[in-house]
PDB file of C-alpha atoms in Angstrom:
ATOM      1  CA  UNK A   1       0.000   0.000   0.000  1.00  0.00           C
ATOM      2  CA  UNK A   2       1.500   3.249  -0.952  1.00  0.00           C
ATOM      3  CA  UNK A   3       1.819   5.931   1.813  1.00  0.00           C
ATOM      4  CA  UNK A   4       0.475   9.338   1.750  1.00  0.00           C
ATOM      5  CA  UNK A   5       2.348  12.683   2.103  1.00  0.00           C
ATOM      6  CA  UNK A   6       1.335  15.354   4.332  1.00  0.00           C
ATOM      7  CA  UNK A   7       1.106  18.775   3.387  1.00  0.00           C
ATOM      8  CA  UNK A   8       4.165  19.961   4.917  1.00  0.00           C
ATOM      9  CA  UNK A   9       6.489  17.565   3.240  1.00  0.00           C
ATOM     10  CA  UNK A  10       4.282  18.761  -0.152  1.00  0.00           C
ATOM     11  CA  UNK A  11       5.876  22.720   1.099  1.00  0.00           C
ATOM     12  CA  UNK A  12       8.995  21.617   1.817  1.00  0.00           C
ATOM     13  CA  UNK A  13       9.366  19.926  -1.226  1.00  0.00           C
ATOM     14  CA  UNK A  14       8.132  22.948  -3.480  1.00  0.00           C
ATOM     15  CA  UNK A  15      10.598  25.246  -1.595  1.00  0.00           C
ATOM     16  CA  UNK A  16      13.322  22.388  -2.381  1.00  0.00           C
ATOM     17  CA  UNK A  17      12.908  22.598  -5.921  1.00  0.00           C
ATOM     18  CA  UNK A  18      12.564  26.534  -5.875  1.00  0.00           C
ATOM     19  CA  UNK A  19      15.471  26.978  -3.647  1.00  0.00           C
ATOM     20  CA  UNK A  20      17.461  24.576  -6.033  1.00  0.00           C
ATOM     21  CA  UNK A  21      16.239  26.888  -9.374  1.00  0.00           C
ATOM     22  CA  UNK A  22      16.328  29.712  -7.462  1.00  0.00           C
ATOM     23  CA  UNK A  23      20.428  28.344  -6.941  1.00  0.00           C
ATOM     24  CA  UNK A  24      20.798  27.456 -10.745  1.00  0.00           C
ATOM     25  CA  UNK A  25      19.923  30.656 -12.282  1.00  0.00           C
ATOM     26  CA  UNK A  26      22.366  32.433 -10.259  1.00  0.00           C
ATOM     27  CA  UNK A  27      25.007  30.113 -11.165  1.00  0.00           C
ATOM     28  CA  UNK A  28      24.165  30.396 -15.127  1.00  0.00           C
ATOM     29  CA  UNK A  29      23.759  34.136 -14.811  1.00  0.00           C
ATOM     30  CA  UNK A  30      27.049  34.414 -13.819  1.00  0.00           C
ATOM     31  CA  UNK A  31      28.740  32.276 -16.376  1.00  0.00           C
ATOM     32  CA  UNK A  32      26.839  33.956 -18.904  1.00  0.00           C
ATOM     33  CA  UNK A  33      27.285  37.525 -18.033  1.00  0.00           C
ATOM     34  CA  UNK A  34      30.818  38.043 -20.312  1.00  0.00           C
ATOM     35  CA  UNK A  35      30.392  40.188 -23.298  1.00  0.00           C
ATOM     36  CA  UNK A  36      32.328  39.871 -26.405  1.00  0.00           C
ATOM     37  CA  UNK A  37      33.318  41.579 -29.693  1.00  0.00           C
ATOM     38  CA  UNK A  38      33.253  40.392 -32.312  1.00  0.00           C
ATOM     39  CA  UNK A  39      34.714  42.942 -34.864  1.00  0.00           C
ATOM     40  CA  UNK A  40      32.095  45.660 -34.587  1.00  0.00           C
ATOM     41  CA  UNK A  41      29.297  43.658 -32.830  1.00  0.00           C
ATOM     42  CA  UNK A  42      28.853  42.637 -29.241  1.00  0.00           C
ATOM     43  CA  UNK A  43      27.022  39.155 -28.497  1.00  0.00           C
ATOM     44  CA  UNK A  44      26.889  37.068 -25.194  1.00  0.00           C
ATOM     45  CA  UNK A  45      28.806  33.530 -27.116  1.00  0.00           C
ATOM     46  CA  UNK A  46      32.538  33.787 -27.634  1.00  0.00           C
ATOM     47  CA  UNK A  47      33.558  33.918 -31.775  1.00  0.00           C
ATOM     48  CA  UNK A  48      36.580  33.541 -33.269  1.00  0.00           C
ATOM     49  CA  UNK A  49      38.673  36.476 -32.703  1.00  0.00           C
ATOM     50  CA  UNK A  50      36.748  37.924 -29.999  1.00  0.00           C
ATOM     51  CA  UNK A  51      37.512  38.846 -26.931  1.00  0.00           C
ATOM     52  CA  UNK A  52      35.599  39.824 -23.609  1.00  0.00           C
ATOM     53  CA  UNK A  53      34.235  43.357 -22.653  1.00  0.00           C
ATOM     54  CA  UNK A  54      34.168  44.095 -19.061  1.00  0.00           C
ATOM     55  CA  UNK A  55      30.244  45.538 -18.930  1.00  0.00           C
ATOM     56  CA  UNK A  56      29.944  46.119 -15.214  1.00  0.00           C
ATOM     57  CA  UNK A  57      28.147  49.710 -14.122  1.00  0.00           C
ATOM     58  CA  UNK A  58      29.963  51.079 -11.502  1.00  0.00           C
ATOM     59  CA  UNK A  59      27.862  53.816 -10.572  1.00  0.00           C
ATOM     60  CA  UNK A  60      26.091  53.883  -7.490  1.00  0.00           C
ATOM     61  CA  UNK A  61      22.176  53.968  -7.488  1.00  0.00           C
ATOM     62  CA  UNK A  62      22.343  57.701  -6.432  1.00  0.00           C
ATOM     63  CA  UNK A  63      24.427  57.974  -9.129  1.00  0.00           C
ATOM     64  CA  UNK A  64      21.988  56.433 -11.989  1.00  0.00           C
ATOM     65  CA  UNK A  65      18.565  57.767 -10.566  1.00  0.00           C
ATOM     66  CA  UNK A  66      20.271  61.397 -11.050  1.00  0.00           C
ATOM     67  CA  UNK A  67      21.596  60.153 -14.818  1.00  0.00           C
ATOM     68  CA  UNK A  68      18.250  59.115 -15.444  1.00  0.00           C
ATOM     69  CA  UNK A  69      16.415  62.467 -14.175  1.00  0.00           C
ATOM     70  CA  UNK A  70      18.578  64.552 -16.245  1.00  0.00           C
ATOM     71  CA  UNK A  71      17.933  62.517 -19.093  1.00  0.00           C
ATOM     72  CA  UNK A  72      13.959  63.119 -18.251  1.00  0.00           C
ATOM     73  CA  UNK A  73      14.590  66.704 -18.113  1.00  0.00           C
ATOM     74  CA  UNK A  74      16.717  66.880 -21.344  1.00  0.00           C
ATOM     75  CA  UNK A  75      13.525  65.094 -23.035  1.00  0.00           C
ATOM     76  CA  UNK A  76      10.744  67.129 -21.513  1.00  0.00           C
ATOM     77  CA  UNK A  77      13.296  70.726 -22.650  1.00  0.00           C
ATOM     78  CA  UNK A  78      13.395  68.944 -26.561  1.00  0.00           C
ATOM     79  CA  UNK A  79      10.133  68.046 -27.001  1.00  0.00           C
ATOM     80  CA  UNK A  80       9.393  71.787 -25.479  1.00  0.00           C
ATOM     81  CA  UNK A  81      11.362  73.323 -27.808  1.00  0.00           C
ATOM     82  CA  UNK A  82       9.880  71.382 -31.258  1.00  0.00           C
ATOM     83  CA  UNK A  83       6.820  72.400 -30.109  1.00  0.00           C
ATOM     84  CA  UNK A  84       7.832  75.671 -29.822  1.00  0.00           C
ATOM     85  CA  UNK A  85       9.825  75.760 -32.878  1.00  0.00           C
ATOM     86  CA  UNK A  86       7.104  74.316 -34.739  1.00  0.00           C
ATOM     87  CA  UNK A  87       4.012  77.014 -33.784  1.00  0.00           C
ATOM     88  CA  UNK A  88       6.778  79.352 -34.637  1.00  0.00           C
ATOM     89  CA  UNK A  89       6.922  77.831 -38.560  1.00  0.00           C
ATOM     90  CA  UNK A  90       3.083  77.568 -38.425  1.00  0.00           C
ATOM     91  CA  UNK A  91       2.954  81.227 -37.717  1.00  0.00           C
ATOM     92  CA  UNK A  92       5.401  82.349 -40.213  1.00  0.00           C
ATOM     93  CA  UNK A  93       3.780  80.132 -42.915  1.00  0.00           C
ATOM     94  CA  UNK A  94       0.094  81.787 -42.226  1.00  0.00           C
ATOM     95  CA  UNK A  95       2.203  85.721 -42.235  1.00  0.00           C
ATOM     96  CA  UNK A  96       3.773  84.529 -45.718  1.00  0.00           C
ATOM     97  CA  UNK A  97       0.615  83.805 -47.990  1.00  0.00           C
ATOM     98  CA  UNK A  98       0.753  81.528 -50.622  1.00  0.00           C
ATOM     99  CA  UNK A  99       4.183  80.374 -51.198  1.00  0.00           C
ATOM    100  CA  UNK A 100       3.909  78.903 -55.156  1.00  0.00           C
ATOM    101  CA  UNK A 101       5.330  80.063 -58.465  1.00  0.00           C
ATOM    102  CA  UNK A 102       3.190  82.073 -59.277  1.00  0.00           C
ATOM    103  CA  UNK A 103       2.352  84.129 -56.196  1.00  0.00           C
ATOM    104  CA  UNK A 104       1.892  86.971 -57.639  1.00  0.00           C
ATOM    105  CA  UNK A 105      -0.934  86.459 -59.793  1.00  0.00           C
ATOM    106  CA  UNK A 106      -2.936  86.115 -56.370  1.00  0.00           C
ATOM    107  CA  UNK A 107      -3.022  89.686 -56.196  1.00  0.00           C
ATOM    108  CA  UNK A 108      -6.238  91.787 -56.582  1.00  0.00           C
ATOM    109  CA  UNK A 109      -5.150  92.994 -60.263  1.00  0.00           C
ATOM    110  CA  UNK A 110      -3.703  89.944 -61.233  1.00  0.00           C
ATOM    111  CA  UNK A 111      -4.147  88.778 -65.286  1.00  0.00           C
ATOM    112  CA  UNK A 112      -4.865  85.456 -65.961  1.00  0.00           C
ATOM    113  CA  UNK A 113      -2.372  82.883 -67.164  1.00  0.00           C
ATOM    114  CA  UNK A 114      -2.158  83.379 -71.266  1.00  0.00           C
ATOM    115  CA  UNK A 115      -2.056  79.774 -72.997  1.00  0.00           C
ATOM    116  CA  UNK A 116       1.953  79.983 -73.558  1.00  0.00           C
ATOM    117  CA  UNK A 117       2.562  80.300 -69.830  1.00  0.00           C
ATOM    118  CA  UNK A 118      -0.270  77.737 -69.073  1.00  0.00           C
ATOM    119  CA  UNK A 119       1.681  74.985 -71.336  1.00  0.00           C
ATOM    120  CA  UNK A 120       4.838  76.443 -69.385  1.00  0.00           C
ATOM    121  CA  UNK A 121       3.418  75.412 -66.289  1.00  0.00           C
ATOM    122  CA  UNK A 122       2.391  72.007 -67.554  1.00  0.00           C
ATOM    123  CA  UNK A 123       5.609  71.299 -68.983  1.00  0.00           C
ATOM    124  CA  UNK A 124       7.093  72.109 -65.544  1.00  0.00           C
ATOM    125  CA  UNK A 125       4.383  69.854 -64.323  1.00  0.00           C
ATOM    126  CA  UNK A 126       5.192  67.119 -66.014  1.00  0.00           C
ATOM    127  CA  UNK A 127       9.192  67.531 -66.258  1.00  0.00           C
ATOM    128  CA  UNK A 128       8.836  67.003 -62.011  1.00  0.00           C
ATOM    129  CA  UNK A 129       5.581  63.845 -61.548  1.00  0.00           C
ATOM    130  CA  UNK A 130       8.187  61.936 -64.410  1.00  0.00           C
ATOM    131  CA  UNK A 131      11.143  60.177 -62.746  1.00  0.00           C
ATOM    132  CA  UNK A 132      14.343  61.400 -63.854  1.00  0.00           C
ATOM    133  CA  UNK A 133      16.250  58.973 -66.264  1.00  0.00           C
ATOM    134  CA  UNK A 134      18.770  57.085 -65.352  1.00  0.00           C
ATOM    135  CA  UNK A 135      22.824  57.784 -66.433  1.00  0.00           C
ATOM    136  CA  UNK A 136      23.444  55.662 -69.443  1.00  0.00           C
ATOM    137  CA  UNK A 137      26.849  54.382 -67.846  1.00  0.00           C
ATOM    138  CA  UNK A 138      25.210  53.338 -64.599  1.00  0.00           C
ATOM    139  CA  UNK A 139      24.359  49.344 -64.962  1.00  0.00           C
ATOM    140  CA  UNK A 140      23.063  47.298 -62.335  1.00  0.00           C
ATOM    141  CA  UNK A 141      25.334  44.372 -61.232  1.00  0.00           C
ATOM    142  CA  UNK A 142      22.340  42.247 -60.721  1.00  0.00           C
ATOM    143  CA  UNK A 143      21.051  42.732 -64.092  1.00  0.00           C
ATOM    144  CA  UNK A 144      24.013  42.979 -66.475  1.00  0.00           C
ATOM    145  CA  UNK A 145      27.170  41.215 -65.848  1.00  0.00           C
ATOM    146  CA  UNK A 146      28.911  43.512 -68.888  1.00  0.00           C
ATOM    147  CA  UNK A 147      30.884  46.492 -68.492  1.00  0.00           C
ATOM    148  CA  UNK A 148      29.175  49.654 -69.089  1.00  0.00           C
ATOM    149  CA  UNK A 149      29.459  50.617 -72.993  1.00  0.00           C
ATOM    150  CA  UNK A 150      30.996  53.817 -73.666  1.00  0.00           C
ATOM    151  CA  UNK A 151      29.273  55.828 -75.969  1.00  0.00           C
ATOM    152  CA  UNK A 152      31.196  58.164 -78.336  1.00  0.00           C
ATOM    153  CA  UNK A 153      29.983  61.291 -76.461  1.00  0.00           C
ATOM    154  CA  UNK A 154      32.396  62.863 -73.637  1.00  0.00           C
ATOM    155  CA  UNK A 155      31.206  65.565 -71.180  1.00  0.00           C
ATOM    156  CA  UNK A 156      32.670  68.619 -71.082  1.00  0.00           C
TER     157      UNK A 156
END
């Protein structure tokens, strides 16, 4: 007949087993806490040519409360200061007026546009929605495994 456990040696067990975890993480935590580079990244497993980076913070906790208040302040004084700077740009946009081209023509006596300077504009228009070509010596490696083809044309 199999024998039944109590409660307490149910407890004690649990806090065994926790105690023993508890115990185990510390032990991994420190061999796991070196740091090395590798070249120009940092990662927690060693690589050839690496070597360790000592990554302890000495400062005190006095120390990094007061780091970490002047680094609240310095945030709350930028953000401040964009939102100054920007209802300062707002307000200089609305004294400006329009700001195109053609900003004289929203005067009072302004003429309409004559059909030259209309197909002007449209030219303009369409010269700036149409991407710009590309250079004819530019290839792509991905495309073209050729060396660009020099045309007879030199610039100046």
């Amino acid at each position: 007949m199999r024998r039944r456990t109590t409660k307490k040696e149910k407890t004690a067990g649990v806090r065994a087993i926790a105690i023993f975890s508890i115990a185990l993480t510390t032990a991994s935590m420190g061999a796991s806490a070196q740091t090395w580079r590798c070249g120009n990244t940092y990662s927690d497993q060693p690589c050839e040519g690496g070597r360790t980076v000592k990554v302890d913070d000495p400062r005190s906790n006095a120390d990094r409360k007061a780091s970490e208040d002047a680094t609240r302040r310095n945030e709350s004084s930028a953000s401040r200061l964009a939102r100054s700077r920007q209802s300062l740009e707002r307000e200089a946009l609305r004294q400006a007026g329009p700001t195109t081209l053609d900003a004289g023509r929203f005067a009072s006596n302004a003429q309409p546009l004559t059909p030259a300077e209309q197909a002007a504009q449209a030219r303009r228009r369409k010269q700036m929605a149409e991407p710009r070509p590309t250079s004819t010596r530019f290839s792509s490696p991905s495309t073209d495994d050729e060396a660009p083809k020099e045309t007879g044309k030199k610039k100046k």
